[in-house]
Coordinates of C-alpha atoms in Angstrom, one line a residue:
X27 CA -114.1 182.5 41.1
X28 CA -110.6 180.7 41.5
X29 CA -109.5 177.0 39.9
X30 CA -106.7 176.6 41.9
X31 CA -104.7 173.0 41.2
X32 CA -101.9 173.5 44.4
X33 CA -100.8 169.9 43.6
X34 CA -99.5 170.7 40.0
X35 CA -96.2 171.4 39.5
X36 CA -94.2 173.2 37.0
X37 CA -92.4 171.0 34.7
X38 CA -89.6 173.2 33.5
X39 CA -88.4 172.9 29.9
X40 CA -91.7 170.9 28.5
X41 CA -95.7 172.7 27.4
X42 CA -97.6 172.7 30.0
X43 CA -101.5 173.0 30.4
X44 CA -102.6 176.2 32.3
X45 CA -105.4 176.8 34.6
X46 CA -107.1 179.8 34.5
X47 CA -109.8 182.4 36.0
X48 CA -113.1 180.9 35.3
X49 CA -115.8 183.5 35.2
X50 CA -119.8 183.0 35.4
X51 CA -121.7 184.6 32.6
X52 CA -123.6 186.9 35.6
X53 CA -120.6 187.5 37.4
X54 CA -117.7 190.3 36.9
X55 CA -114.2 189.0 37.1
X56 CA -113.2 191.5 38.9
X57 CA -114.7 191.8 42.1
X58 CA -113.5 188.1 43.0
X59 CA -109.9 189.4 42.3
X60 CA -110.6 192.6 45.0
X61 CA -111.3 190.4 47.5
X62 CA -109.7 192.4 50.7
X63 CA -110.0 196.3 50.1
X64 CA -106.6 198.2 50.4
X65 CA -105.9 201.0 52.6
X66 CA -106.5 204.5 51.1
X67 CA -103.0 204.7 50.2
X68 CA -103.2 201.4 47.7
X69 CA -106.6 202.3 46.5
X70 CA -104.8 205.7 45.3
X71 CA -102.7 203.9 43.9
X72 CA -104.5 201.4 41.9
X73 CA -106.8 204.8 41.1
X74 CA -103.6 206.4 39.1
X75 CA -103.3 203.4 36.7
X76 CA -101.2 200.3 38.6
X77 CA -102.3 197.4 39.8
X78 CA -106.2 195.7 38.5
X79 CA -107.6 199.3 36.4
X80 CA -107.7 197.3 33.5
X81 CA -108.9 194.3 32.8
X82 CA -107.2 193.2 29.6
X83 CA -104.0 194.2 30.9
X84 CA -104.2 192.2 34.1
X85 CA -106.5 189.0 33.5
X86 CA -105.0 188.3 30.6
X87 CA -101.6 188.4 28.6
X88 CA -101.3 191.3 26.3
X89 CA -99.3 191.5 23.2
X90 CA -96.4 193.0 25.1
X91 CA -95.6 189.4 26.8
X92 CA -97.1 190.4 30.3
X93 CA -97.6 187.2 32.1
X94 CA -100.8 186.0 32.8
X95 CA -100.9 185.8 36.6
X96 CA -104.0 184.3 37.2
X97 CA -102.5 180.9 36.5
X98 CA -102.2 179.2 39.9
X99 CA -99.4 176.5 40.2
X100 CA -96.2 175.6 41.8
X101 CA -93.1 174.9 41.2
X102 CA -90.8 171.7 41.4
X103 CA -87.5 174.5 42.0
X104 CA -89.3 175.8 45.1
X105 CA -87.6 173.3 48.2
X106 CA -84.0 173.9 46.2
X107 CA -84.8 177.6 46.7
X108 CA -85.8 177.1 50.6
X109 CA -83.3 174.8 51.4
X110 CA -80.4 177.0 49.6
X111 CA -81.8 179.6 51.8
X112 CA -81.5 177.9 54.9
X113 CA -78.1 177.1 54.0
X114 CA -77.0 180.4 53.5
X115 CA -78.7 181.2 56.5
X116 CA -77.1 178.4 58.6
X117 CA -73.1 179.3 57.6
X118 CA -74.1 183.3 58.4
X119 CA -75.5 182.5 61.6
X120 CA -72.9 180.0 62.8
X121 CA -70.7 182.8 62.2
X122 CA -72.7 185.3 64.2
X123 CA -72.0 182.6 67.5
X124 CA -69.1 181.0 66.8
X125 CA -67.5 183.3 68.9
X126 CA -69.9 183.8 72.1
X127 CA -69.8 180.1 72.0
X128 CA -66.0 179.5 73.3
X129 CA -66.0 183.3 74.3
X130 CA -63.2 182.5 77.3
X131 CA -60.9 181.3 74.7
X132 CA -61.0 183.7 72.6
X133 CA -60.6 186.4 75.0
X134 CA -57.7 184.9 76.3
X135 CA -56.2 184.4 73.1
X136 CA -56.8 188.1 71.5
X137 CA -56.5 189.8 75.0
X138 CA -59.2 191.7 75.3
X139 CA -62.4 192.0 78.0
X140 CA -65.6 190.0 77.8
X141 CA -67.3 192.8 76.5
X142 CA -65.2 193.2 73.4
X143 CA -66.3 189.6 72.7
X144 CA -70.1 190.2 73.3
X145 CA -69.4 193.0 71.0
X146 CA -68.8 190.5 67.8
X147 CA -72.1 189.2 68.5
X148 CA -74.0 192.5 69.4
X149 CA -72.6 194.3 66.0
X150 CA -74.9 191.6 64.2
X151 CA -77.9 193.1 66.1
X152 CA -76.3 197.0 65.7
X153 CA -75.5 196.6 62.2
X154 CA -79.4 195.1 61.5
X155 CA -80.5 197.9 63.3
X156 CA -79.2 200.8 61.3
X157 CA -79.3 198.8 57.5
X158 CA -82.6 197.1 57.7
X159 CA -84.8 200.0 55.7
X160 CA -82.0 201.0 53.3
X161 CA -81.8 197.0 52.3
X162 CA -86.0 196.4 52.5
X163 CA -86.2 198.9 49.9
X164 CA -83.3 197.6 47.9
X165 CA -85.3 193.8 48.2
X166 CA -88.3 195.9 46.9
X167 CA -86.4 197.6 43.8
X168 CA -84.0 194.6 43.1
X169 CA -86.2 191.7 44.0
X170 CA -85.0 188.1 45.6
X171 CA -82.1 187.1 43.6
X172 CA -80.2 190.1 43.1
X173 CA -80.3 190.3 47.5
X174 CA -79.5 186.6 47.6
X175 CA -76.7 187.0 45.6
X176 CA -75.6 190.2 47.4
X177 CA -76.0 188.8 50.7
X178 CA -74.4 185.1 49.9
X179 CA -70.9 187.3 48.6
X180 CA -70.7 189.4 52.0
X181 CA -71.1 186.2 53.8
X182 CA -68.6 184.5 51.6
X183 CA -66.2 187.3 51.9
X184 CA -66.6 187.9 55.5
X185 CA -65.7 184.5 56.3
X186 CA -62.5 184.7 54.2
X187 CA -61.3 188.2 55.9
X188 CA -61.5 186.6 58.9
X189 CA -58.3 183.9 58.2
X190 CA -56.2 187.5 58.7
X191 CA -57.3 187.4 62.0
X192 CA -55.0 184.7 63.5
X193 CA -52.4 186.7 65.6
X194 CA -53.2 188.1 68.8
X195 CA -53.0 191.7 67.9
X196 CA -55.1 191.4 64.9
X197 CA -58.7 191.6 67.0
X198 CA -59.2 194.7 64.5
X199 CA -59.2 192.5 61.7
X200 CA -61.7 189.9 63.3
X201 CA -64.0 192.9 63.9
X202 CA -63.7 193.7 60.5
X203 CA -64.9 190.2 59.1
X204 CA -67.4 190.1 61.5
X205 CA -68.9 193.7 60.4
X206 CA -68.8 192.4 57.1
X207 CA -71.0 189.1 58.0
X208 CA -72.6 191.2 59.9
X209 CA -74.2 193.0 56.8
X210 CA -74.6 189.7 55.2
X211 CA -77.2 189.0 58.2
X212 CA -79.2 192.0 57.2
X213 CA -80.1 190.1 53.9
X214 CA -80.8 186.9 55.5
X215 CA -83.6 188.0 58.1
X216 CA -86.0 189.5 56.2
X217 CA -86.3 186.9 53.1
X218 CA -87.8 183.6 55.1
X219 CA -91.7 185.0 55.0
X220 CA -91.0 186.3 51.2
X221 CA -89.2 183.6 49.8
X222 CA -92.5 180.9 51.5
X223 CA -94.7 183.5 50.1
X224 CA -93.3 184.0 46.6
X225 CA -92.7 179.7 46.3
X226 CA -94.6 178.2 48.6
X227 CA -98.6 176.6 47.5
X228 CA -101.1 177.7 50.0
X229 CA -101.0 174.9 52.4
X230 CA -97.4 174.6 52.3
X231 CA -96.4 179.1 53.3
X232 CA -96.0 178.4 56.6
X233 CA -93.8 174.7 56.8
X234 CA -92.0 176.8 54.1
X235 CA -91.1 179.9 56.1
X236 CA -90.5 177.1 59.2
X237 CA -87.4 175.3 56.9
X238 CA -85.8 178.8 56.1
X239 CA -85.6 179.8 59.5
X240 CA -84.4 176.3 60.3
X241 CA -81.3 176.9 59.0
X242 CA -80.8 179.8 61.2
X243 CA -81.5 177.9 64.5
X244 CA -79.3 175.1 62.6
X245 CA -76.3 177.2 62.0
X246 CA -77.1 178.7 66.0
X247 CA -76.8 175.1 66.8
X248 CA -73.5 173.9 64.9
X249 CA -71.6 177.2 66.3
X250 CA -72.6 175.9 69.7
X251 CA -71.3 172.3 69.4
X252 CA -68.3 172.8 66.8
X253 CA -66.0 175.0 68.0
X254 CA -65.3 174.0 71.3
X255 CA -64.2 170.8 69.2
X256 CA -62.1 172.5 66.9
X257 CA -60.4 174.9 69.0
X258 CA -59.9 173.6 72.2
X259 CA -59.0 175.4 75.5
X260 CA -55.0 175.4 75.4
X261 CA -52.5 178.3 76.7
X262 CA -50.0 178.1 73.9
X263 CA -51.2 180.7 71.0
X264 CA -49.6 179.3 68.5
X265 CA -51.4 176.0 68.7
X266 CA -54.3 177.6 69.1
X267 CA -54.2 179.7 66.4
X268 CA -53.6 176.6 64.2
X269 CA -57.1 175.4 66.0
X270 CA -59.1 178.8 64.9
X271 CA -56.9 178.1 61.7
X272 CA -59.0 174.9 60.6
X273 CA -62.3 176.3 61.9
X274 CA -62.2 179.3 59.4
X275 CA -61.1 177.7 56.4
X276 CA -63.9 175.0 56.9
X277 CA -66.4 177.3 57.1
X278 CA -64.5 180.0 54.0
X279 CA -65.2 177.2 52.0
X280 CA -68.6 176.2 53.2
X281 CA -69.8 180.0 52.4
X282 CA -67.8 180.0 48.5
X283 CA -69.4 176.7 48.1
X284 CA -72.8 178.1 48.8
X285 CA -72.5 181.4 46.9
X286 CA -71.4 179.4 43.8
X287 CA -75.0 177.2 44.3
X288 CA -76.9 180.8 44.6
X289 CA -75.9 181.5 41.2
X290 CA -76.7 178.3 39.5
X291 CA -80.0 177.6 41.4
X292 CA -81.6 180.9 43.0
X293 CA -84.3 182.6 40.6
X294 CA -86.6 185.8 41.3
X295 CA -90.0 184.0 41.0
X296 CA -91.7 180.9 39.2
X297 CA -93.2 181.2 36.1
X298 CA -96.4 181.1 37.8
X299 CA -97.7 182.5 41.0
X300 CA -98.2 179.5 43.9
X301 CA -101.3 180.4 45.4
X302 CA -103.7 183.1 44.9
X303 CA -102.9 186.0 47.3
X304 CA -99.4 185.8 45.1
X305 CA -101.2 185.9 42.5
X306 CA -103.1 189.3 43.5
X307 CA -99.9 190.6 45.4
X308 CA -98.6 190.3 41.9
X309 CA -101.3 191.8 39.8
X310 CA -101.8 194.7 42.3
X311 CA -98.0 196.0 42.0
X312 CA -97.4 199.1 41.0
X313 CA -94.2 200.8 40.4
X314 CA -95.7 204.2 41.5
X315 CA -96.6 202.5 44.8
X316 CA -94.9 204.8 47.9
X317 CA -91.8 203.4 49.9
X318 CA -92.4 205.5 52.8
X319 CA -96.2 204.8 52.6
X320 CA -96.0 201.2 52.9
X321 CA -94.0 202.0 56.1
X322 CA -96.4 204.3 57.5
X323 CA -99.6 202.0 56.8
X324 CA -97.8 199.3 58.9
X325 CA -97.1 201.7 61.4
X326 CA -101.1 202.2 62.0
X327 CA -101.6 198.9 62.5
X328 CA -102.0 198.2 66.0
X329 CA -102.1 194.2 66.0
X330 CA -98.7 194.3 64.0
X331 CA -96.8 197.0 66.4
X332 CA -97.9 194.9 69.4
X333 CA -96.6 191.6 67.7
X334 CA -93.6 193.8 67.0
X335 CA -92.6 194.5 70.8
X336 CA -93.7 191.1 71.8
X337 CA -92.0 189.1 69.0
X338 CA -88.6 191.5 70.1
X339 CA -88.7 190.6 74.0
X340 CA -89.3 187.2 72.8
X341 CA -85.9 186.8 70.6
X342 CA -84.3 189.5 72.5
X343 CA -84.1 187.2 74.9
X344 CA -82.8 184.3 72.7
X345 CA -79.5 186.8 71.4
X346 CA -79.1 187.9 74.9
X347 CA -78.9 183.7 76.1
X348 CA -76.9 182.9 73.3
X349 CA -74.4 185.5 73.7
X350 CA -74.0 184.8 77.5
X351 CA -74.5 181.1 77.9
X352 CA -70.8 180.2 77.8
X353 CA -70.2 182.9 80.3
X354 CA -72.9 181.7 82.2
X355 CA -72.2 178.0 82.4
X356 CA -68.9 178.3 83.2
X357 CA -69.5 180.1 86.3
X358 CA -71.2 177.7 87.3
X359 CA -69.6 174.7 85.6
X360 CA -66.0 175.2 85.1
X361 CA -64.2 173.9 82.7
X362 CA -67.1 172.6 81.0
X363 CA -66.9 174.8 77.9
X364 CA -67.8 172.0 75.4
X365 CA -71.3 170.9 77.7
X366 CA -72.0 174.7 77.0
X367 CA -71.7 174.4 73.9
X368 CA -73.9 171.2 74.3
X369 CA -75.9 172.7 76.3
X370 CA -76.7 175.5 73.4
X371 CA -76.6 172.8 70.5
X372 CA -79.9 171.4 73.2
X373 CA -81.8 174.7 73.4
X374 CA -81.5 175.4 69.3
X375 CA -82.2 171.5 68.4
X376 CA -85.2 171.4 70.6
X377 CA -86.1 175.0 69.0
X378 CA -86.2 173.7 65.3
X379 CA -88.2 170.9 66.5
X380 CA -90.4 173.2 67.9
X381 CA -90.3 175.5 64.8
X382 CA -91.6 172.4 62.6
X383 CA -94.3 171.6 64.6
X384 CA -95.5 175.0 64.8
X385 CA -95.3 175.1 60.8
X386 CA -97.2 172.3 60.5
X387 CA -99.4 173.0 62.6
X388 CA -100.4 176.6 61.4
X389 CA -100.7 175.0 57.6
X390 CA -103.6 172.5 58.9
X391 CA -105.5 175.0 61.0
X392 CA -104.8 178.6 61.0
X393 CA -104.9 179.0 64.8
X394 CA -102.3 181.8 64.9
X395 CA -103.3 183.9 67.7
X396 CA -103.8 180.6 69.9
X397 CA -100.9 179.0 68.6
X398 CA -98.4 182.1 69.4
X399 CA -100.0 182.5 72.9
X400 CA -99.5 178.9 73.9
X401 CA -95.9 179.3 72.9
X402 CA -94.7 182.6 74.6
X403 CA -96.8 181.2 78.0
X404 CA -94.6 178.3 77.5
X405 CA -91.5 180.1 76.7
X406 CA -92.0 182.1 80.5
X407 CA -92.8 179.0 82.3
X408 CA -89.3 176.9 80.7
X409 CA -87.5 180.6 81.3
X410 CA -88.3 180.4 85.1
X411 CA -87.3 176.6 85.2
X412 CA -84.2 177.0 83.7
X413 CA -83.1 179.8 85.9
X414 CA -84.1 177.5 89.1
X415 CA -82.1 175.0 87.8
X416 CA -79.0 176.2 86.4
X417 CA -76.8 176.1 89.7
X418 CA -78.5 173.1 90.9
X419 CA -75.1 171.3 90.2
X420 CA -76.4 168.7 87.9
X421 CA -75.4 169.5 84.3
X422 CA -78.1 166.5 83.1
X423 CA -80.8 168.9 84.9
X424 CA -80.2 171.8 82.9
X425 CA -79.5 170.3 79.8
X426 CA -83.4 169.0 79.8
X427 CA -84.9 172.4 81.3
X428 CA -82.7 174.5 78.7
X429 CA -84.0 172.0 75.9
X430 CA -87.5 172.2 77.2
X431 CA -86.8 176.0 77.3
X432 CA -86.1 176.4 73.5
X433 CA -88.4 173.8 72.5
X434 CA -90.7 177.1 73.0
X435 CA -88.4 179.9 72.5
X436 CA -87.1 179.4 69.2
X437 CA -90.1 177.8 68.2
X438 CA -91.2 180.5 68.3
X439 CA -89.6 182.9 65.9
X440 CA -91.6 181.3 62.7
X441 CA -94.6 182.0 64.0
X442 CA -94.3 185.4 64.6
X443 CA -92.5 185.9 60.6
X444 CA -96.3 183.9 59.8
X445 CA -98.3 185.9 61.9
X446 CA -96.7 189.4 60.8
X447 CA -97.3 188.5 57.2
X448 CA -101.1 187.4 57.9
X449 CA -101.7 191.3 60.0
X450 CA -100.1 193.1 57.2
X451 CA -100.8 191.3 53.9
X452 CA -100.8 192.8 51.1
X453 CA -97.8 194.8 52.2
X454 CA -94.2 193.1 51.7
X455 CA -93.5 190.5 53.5
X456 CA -89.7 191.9 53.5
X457 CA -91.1 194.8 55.3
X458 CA -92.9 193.3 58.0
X459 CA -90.2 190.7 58.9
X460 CA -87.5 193.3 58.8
X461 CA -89.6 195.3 61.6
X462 CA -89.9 192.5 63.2
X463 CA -86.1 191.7 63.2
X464 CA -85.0 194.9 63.9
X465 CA -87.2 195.2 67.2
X466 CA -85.0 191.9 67.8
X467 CA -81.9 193.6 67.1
X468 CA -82.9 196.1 69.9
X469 CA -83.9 194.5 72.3
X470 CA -81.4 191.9 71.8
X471 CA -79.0 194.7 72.4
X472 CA -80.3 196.5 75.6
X473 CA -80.6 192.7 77.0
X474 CA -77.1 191.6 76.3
X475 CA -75.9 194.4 77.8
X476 CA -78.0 194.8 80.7
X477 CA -78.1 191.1 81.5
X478 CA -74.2 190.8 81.0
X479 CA -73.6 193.9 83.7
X480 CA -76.2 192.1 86.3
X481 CA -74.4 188.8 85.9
X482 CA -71.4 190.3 86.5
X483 CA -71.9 192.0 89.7
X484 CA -74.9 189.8 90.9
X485 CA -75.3 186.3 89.3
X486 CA -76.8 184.3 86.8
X487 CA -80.2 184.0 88.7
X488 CA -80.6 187.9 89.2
X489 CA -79.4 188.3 85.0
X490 CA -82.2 185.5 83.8
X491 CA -85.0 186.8 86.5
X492 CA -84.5 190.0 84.8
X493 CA -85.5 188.1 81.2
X494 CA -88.4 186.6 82.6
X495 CA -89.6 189.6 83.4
X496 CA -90.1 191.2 80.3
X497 CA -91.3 187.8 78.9
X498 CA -94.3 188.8 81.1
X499 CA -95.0 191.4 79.4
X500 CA -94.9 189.8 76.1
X501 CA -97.1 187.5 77.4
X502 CA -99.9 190.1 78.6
X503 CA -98.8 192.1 75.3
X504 CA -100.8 189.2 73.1
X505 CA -103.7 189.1 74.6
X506 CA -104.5 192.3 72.9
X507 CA -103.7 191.7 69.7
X508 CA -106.4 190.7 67.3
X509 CA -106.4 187.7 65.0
X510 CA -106.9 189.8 61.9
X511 CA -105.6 186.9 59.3
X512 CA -105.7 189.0 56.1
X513 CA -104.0 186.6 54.0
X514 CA -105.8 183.4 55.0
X515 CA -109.6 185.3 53.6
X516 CA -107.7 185.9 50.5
X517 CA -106.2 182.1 50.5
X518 CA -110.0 180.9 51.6
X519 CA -112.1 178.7 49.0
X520 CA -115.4 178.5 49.3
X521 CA -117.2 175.1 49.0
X522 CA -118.3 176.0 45.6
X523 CA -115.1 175.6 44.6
X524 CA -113.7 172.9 46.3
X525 CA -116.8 170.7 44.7
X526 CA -116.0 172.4 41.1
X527 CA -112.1 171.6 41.3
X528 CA -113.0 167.8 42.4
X529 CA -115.3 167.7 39.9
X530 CA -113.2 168.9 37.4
X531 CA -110.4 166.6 38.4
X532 CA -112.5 163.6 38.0
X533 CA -113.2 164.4 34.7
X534 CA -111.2 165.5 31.6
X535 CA -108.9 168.4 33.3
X536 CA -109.1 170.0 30.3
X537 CA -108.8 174.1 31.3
X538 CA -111.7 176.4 31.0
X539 CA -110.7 179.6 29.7
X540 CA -112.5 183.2 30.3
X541 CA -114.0 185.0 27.1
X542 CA -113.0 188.7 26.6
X543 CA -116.5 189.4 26.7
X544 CA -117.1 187.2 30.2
X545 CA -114.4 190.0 31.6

């Protein structure tokens, strides 16, 4: 059994009690530490020498300095680490819209069609598409900090490039910047489940991995509401080059700021593992363990793949939205270019709401089958609002539809990064949120492509019916997939040990170390 203190925290720099395995005198150690059996693949694995074969070399710390992972305790570095994340996520993804957002003025002011323009936000999705397995299995060899710091210098350095860009013939040289954010992205998406995994105590995984991807719905949210306020609609070029001017060195020196924090601040792991299916994940890696297998095991799990189509028509639908809504509102609005942007600032606002709740909410009970259901139903019924709404007329109608819209929507992007790591744990939680992502990235293409042509030659109604009718299917899609919460039974205490830990709490809190001969 497990003495688990998730309240302590590590105190860096000063000696520290530890809190150990405690054993009974009639029980093995290590059948409480194989808790959920592995698929053949791991157990192969673990048969060749990795992972648990030997005692002494895994329960306790040998002679070589290998840590001692069944300490259980968190860290007081672990909300800098989330919140640099979301950072770095926010100034990436205000990048990725920043564009879409004012997309009239911008093709005006580069001279090109307003599927070029889609184009800067689609080669986010294409780029994902085609770099998500080389980077998962560079996160897997390098670990978190060497990808942080790779990802935070692309970002940094796309955003730089991008100041060549401020003559009308230079469109090339935007596409280049954006290509090279673009990469950055492919860093970002991934990391929100690992870095809550790796940090976060058990009660606090899933409010974790609901903050990190906050700051991608944050950074959504200030490319919608900023740059129609920097860069204003005006015909003279010159002047509104000086506009784009100020908007890209704010956010050059947003993105050097943040890669110099990643370097002071960001760190692979704790000291200590924050909960105990860390603590396993960690004492049941093995260098030997197969790439490609990993891959294939998730592939054979039929609850993941059908989270992965639904959790892709889902968000899909959110790139395709994004991208279009300035095209759309103006159609129907026009002139209004800043209330679209207001009107997207709404939809991602109400979404990290949304995505709080839903983190909260998951920590205190679990429900994530229920909890992802209610959401998508939801997400349909603001979809089919919205769409009956938006040429009512009455911009103060469809700002409250699209806000009660996203509300849902993007509330619901968490909770499927929580519920992919629960169906697939122990496998990485890189790898699962990457396939998740890059069913996004598809889908996000097909529908910002197929909803732009509709719009064009049939309307905005006709363009978002067509959305709400493969969130339908995601809809039906969840029903079938079963609550298989892998991670929680491995999180799970027993009442034994809840009584044991207050008991020990009340009393000296002095640690109870296994014997050699107990293991």
């Amino acid at each position: 059994m497990v003495n688990e203190y998730p309240n302590l925290e590590e105190n860096d720099g000063t000696p520290e009690q530890e809190f150990v395995l405690q054993a009974e005198p009639s029980m093995s150690a290590l059948p409480s530490v194989f808790m959920y059996p592995r698929s053949s693949t791991h157990s192969s694995t673990l048969a060749q020498g990795g992972g648990l074969a030997s005692p002494n070399s895994s329960v306790h710390p040998s002679s070589s300095g290998r840590k001692d992972f069944t300490v259980i305790k968190v860290s007081k570095r672990r909300w800098k680490v989330v919140l640099l994340f979301s950072c770095y996520s926010m100034c990436n993804h205000f990048q990725w819209i920043q564009y879409g957002s004012i997309s009239n003025i911008f093709m005006n002011f580069y001279e090109v069609s307003p599927f070029a323009i889609d184009w800067l936000s689609m080669c986010y999705m294409l780029t994902y598409i085609f770099l998500l397995l080389p980077v998962a299995w560079l996160l897997e060899i390098f670990g978190l900090r060497t990808i942080a710091l790779a990802g935070f210098a692309l970002n940094c350095l796309g955003a730089w490039v991008k100041l060549g860009s401020l003559q009308p013939h230079l469109f090339a040289v935007t596409i280049l910047g954006q290509v090279i954010c673009s990469v950055a992205q492919v860093f970002i998406l991934g990391m929100p489940s690992r870095i809550a995994s790796v940090w976060s105590g058990p009660n606090e995984v899933s409010n974790a991995c609901s903050i990190a991807v906050f700051g991608n719905q944050l950074g959504i949210a200030i490319g919608f509401f900023v740059p129609p306020i920097l860069v204003p609609n005006i015909e003279d070029k010159n002047k509104l080059s000086h506009h784009i001017r100020h908007m890209f060195y704010l956010i050059g020196g947003f993105a050097t700021l943040l890669f110099i924090l990643v370097i002071i601040i960001f760190k692979e792991k704790p000291k200590y593992p924050p909960n105990r299916a860390q603590s396993l994940s960690y004492a049941l890696a093995s260098h030997d363990a197969s790439y490609l297998s990993s891959i294939a095991w998730l592939f054979k799990n039929l609850n993941f793949i059908l989270l992965v189509i639904t959790y892709g028509l889902n968000a899909g639908a959110f790139y395709a939205l994004s991208t279009l809504l300035n095209r759309m509102a103006i159609l129907h609005y026009l002139g209004e270019e800043v209330n679209a942007g207001r009107i997207g600032l709404t939809i991602i606002i109400s979404g990290m709401l949304g995505a709080v709740i839903s983190g909260i909410w998951l920590d205190r009970l679990k429900t994530y089958k229920e909890t992802v259901l209610v959401v998508y139903i939801m997400t349909l019924v603001g979809m089919v609002v919205y769409t009956m709404t938006l040429n009512l007329g009455h911009l103060w109608i469809v700002f409250i539809t699209a806000g009660t819209m996203g509300f849902f929507m993007t509330g619901h992007l968490p909770l499927g990064f929580e519920f992919a790591v629960e169906l697939t744990y122990p496998e990485s939680e890189g790898m699962s949120s990457g396939l998740l992502n890059m069913s996004a990235q598809v889908f996000g293409i097909i529908f910002t492509i197929s909803q732009g042509q509709i719009i064009s030659n049939y309307g905005t109604m006709h363009g978002n019916i067509f959305l709400c009718v493969f969130l339908t299917l995601g809809t039906a899609l969840i029903a079938f997939i079963k609550a298989d919460l892998q991670r929680q039974r491995e999180n799970k205490e027993n009442p034994e040990n809840e009584l044991q830990e207050e008991e020990e709490s009340n009393a000296s809190k002095v640690p109870t170390t296994v014997s050699e001969e107990h293991l």
